Structure formats: C-alpha cells, structure tokens
Tab-separated table of C-alpha atoms in Angstrom:
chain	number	residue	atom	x	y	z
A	1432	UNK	CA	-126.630	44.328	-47.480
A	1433	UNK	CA	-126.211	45.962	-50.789
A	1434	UNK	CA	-127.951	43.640	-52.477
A	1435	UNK	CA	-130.897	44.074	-50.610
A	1436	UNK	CA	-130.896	48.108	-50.999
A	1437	UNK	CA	-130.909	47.385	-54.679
A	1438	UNK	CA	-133.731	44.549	-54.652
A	1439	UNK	CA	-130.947	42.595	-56.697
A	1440	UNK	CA	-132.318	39.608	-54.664
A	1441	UNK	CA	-135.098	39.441	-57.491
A	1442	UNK	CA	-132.473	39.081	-59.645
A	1443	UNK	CA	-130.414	36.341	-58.402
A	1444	UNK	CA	-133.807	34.045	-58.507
A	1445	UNK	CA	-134.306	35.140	-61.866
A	1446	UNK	CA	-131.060	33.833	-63.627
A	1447	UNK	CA	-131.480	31.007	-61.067
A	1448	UNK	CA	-134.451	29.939	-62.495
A	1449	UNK	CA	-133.364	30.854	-66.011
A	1450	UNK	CA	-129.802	28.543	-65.270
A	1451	UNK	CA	-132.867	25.648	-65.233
A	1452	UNK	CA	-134.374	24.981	-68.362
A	1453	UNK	CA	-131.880	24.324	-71.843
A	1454	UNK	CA	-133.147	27.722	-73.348
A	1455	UNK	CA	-132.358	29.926	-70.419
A	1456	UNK	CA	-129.122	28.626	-69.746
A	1457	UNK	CA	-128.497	28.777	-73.553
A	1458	UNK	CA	-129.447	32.759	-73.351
A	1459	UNK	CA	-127.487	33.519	-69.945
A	1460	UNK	CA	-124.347	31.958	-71.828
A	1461	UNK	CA	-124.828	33.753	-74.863
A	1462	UNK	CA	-125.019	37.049	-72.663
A	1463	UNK	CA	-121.687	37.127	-70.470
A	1464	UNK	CA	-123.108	40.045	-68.835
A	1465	UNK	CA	-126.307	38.120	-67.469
A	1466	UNK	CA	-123.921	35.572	-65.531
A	1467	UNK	CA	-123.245	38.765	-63.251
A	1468	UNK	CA	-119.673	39.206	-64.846
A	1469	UNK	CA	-120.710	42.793	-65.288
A	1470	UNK	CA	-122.468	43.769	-62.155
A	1471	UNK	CA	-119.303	42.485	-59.973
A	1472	UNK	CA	-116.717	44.402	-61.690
A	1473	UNK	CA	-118.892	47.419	-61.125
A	1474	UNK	CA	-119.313	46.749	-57.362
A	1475	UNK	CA	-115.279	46.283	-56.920
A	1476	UNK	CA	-114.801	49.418	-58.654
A	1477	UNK	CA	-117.328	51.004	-56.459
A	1478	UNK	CA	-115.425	49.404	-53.636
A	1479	UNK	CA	-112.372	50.286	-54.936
A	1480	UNK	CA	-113.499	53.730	-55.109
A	1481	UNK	CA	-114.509	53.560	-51.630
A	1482	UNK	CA	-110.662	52.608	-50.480
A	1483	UNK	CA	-109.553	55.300	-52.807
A	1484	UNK	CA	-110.776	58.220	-51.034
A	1485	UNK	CA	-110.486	56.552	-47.415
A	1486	UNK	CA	-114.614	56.667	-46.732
A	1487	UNK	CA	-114.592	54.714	-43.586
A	1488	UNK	CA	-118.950	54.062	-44.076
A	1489	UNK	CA	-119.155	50.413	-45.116
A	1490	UNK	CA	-120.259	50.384	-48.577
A	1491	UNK	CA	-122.698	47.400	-48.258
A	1492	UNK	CA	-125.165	49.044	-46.474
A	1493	UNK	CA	-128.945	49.647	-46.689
A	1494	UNK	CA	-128.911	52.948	-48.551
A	1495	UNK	CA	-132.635	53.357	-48.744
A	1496	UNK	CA	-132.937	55.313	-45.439
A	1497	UNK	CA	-130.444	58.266	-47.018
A	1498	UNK	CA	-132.794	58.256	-50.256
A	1499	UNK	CA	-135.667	58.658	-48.357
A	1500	UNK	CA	-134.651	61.114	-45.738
A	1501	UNK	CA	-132.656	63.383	-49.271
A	1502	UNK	CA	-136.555	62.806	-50.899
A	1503	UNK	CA	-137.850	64.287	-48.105
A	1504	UNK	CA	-135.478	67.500	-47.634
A	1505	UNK	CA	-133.610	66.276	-45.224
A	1506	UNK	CA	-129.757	66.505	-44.556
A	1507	UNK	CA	-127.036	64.055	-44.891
A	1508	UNK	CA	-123.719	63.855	-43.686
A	1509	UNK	CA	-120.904	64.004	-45.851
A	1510	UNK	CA	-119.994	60.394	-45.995
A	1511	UNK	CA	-123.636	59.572	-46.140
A	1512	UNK	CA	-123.666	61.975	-49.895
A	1513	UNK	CA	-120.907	60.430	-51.316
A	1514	UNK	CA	-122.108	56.832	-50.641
A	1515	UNK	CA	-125.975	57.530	-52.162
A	1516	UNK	CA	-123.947	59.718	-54.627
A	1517	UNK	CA	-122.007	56.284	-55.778
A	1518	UNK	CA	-125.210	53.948	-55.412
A	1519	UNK	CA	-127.290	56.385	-57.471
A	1520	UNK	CA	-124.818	56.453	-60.541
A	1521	UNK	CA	-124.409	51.952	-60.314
A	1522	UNK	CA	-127.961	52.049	-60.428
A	1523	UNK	CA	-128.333	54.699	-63.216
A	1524	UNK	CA	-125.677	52.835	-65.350
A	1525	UNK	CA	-127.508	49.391	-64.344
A	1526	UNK	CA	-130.617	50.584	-65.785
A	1527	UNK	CA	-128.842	51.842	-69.466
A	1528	UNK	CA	-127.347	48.787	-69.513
A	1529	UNK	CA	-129.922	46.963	-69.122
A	1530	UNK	CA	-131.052	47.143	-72.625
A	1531	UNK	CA	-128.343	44.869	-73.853
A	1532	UNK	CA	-129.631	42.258	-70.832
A	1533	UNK	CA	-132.186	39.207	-71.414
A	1534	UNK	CA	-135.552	39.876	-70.128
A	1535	UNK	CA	-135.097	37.905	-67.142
A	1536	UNK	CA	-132.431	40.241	-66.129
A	1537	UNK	CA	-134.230	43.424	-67.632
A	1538	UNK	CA	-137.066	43.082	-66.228
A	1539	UNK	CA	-136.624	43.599	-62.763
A	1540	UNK	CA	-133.801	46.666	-63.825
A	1541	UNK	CA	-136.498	48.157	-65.476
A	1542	UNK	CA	-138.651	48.408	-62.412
A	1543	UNK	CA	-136.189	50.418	-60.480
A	1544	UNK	CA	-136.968	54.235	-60.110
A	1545	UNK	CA	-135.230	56.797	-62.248
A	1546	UNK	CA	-133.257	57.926	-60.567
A	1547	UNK	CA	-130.876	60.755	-62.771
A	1548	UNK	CA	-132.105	63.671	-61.487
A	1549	UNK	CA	-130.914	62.314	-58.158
A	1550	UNK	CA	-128.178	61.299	-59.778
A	1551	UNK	CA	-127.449	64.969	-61.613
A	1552	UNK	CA	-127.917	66.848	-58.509
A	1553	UNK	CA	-125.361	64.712	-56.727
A	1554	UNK	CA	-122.537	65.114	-59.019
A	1555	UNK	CA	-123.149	68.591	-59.090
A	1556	UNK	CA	-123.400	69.154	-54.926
A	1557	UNK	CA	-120.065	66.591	-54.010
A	1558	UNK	CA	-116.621	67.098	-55.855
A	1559	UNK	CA	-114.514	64.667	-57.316
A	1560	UNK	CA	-112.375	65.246	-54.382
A	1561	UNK	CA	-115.395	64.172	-52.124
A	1562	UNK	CA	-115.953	67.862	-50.717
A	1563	UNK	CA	-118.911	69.586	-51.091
A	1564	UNK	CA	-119.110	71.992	-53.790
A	1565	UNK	CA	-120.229	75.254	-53.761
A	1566	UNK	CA	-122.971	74.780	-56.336
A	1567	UNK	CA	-124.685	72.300	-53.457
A	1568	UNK	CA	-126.697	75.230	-51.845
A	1569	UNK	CA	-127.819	78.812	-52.401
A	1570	UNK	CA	-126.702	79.326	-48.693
A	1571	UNK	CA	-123.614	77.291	-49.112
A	1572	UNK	CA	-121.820	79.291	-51.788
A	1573	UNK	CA	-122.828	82.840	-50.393
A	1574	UNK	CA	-121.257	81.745	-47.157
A	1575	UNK	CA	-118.336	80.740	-49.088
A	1576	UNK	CA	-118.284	83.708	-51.373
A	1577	UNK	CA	-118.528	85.969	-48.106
A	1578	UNK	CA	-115.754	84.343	-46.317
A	1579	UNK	CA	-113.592	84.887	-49.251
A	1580	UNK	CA	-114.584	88.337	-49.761
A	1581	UNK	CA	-114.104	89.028	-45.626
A	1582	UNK	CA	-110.598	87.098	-45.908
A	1583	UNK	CA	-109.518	89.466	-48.877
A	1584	UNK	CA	-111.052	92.525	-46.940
A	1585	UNK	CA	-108.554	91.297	-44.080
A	1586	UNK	CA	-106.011	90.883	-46.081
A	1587	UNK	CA	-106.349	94.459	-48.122
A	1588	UNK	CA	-106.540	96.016	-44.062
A	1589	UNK	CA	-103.726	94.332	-43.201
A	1590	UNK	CA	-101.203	95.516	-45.718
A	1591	UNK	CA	-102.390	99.031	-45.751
A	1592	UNK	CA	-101.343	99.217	-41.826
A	1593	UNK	CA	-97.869	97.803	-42.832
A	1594	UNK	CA	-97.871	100.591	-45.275
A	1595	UNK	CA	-98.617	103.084	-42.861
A	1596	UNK	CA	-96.086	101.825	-40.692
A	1597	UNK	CA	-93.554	101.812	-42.726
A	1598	UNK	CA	-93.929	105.337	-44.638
A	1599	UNK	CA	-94.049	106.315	-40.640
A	1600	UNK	CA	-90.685	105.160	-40.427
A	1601	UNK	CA	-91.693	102.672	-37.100
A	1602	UNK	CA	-91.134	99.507	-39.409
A	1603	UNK	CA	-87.817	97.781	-39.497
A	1604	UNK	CA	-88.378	96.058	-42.726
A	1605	UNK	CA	-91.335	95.225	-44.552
A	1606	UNK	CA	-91.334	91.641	-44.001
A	1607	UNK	CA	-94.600	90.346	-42.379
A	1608	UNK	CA	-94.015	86.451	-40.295
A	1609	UNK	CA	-97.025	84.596	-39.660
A	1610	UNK	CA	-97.141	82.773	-35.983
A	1611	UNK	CA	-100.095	81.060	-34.981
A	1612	UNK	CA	-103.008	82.626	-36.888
A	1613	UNK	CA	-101.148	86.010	-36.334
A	1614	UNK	CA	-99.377	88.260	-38.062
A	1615	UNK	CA	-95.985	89.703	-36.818
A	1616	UNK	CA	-94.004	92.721	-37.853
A	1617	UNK	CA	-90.446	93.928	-37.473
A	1618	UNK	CA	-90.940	97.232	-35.404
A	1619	UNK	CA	-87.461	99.144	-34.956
A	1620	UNK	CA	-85.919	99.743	-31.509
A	1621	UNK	CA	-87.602	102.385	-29.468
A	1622	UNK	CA	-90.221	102.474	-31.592
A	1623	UNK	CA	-92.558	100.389	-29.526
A	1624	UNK	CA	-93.769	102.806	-27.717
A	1625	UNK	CA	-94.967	104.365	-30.834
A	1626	UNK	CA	-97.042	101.356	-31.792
C-alpha cells in the first residue's frame, strides 16, 4: 500500500489523536490542508498521471524495494523509474509543504529522507514522455549518439551509390521506394545485368 511506502500511517494516528482534544481539532480546522484535503488531490493527480501515460504498474505499491535496489546501483525497469520518479517528487513536495502544516502533521514529514537529489537525477534520466533520456547514462547517450552517427553514415553510402548509378546511366529515375527495411531502385531494362 502506498501509504505504507510513505510511513503516512504515522500520520493518520497523528491527526487522529489531534481530532480528540478541543485544541487539536480547533488547529486541524483552521488548517484545511491537515484534514488530508491536500495530500488526496495530490495522490489523484499522481493517479491521474498514471492513466495518462497508460503505466500498467499499480501505483499503490511498496516502492521502497526500487529505492533501495537505485541506492545501491542497481537497475530498474522502465515502469519501475517512472513510478519512484513520481513517488520521489509527492514526497519532495510533501516535505516543502510541510512548513505551512501543524506540528502534528510536520513532524513526522520532517522525518522523511531528502530525497531531491533522487529526485533531480530522475527528472533528468526519464522524459516527460516517459522514455529514457539520453542524459540517463554516459553509456546510454554514446550508444545513442553512435547509432545516429552509423544511421547517417548509411544514409550518406546509400545516396552516393544512387549517384553512381545514375551518372552510369543504369538508373531509370532517381526515385528510391522503401519495402521492408530495404531500399529499392528503378534499374532500366537490360540493365540488370549490369547491377
């Protein structure tokens, strides 16, 4: 349960036991925040989020596992990166707004981690479109870089031969189809043999 990942169990007593006595109850009123007003419109948007991009990992879920095993250097799945990734930045905007909170409610916000370096490093690794980005590894974007630089090189190779052809005269137009990953050229008749 969500809840649970976040220790917002610790919570729930708290304003419980603050709802009890006349000058508790007077200071969760006063605050609409502390009645939990807040935290649940941040969870639907979270949720909402979730629906938004079609994750299919259930969003209440025990995230402390994926923490641990990104502490230690270890690698997540996709999915698994943009859920922590959303958990990380509710709990980072919990915590600054948990200045405006009574202590009962503060308190226990305060004790969390800190976690926005986490935070930073996941914005920066997974997109907005939930891919991840190239900025994510050293390794990653030189792989990337190289495929695009290979792809161009192809590309560069590949038009030079339909040059060649053509000033050769073998060519029937220029005009280069694509059919299933390949490439196909208009070759004149009785060229063929030339090819």
């Amino acid at each position: 349960m969500l809840q649970a990942a976040l220790g917002l169990g610790r919570l729930d007593a708290w304003i419980e036991q603050a709802a009890n006595n006349p000058w508790g109850l007077l200071e969760l009123q006063a605050n609409p925040r502390a009645t939990g007003e807040e935290l649940t419109r941040r969870f639907d948007a979270a949720e909402a989020w979730r629906h938004a991009v079609g994750l299919d990992t259930q969003f209440e879920t025990n995230v402390s596992p994926y923490l641990k095993r990104l502490l230690r250097g270890g690698v997540l799945e996709l999915d698994e990166l943009r859920e922590l990734s959303l958990l990380v930045t509710v709990l980072c905007d919990l915590k600054v707004q948990a200045e405006g909170f009574s202590p009962p409610i503060r308190d226990p916000l305060e004790s969390f981690s800190d976690y926005d370096a986490l935070a930073r490093v996941l914005v920066r690794s997974v997109g907005a479109d939930g891919q991840l980005r190239d900025e994510a590894s050293d390794v990653l974007g030189g792989l990337r870089r190289g495929l695009t630089q290979a792809r161009r090189r192809l590309s560069e190779s590949a038009d030079e031969v339909v040059e060649d052809l053509d000033r050769q005269g073998i060519l029937q137009d220029r005009f280069v189809t694509q059919r299933r990953d390949r490439q196909v050229v208009p070759v004149r008749a009785g060229m063929q043999s030339r090819m």
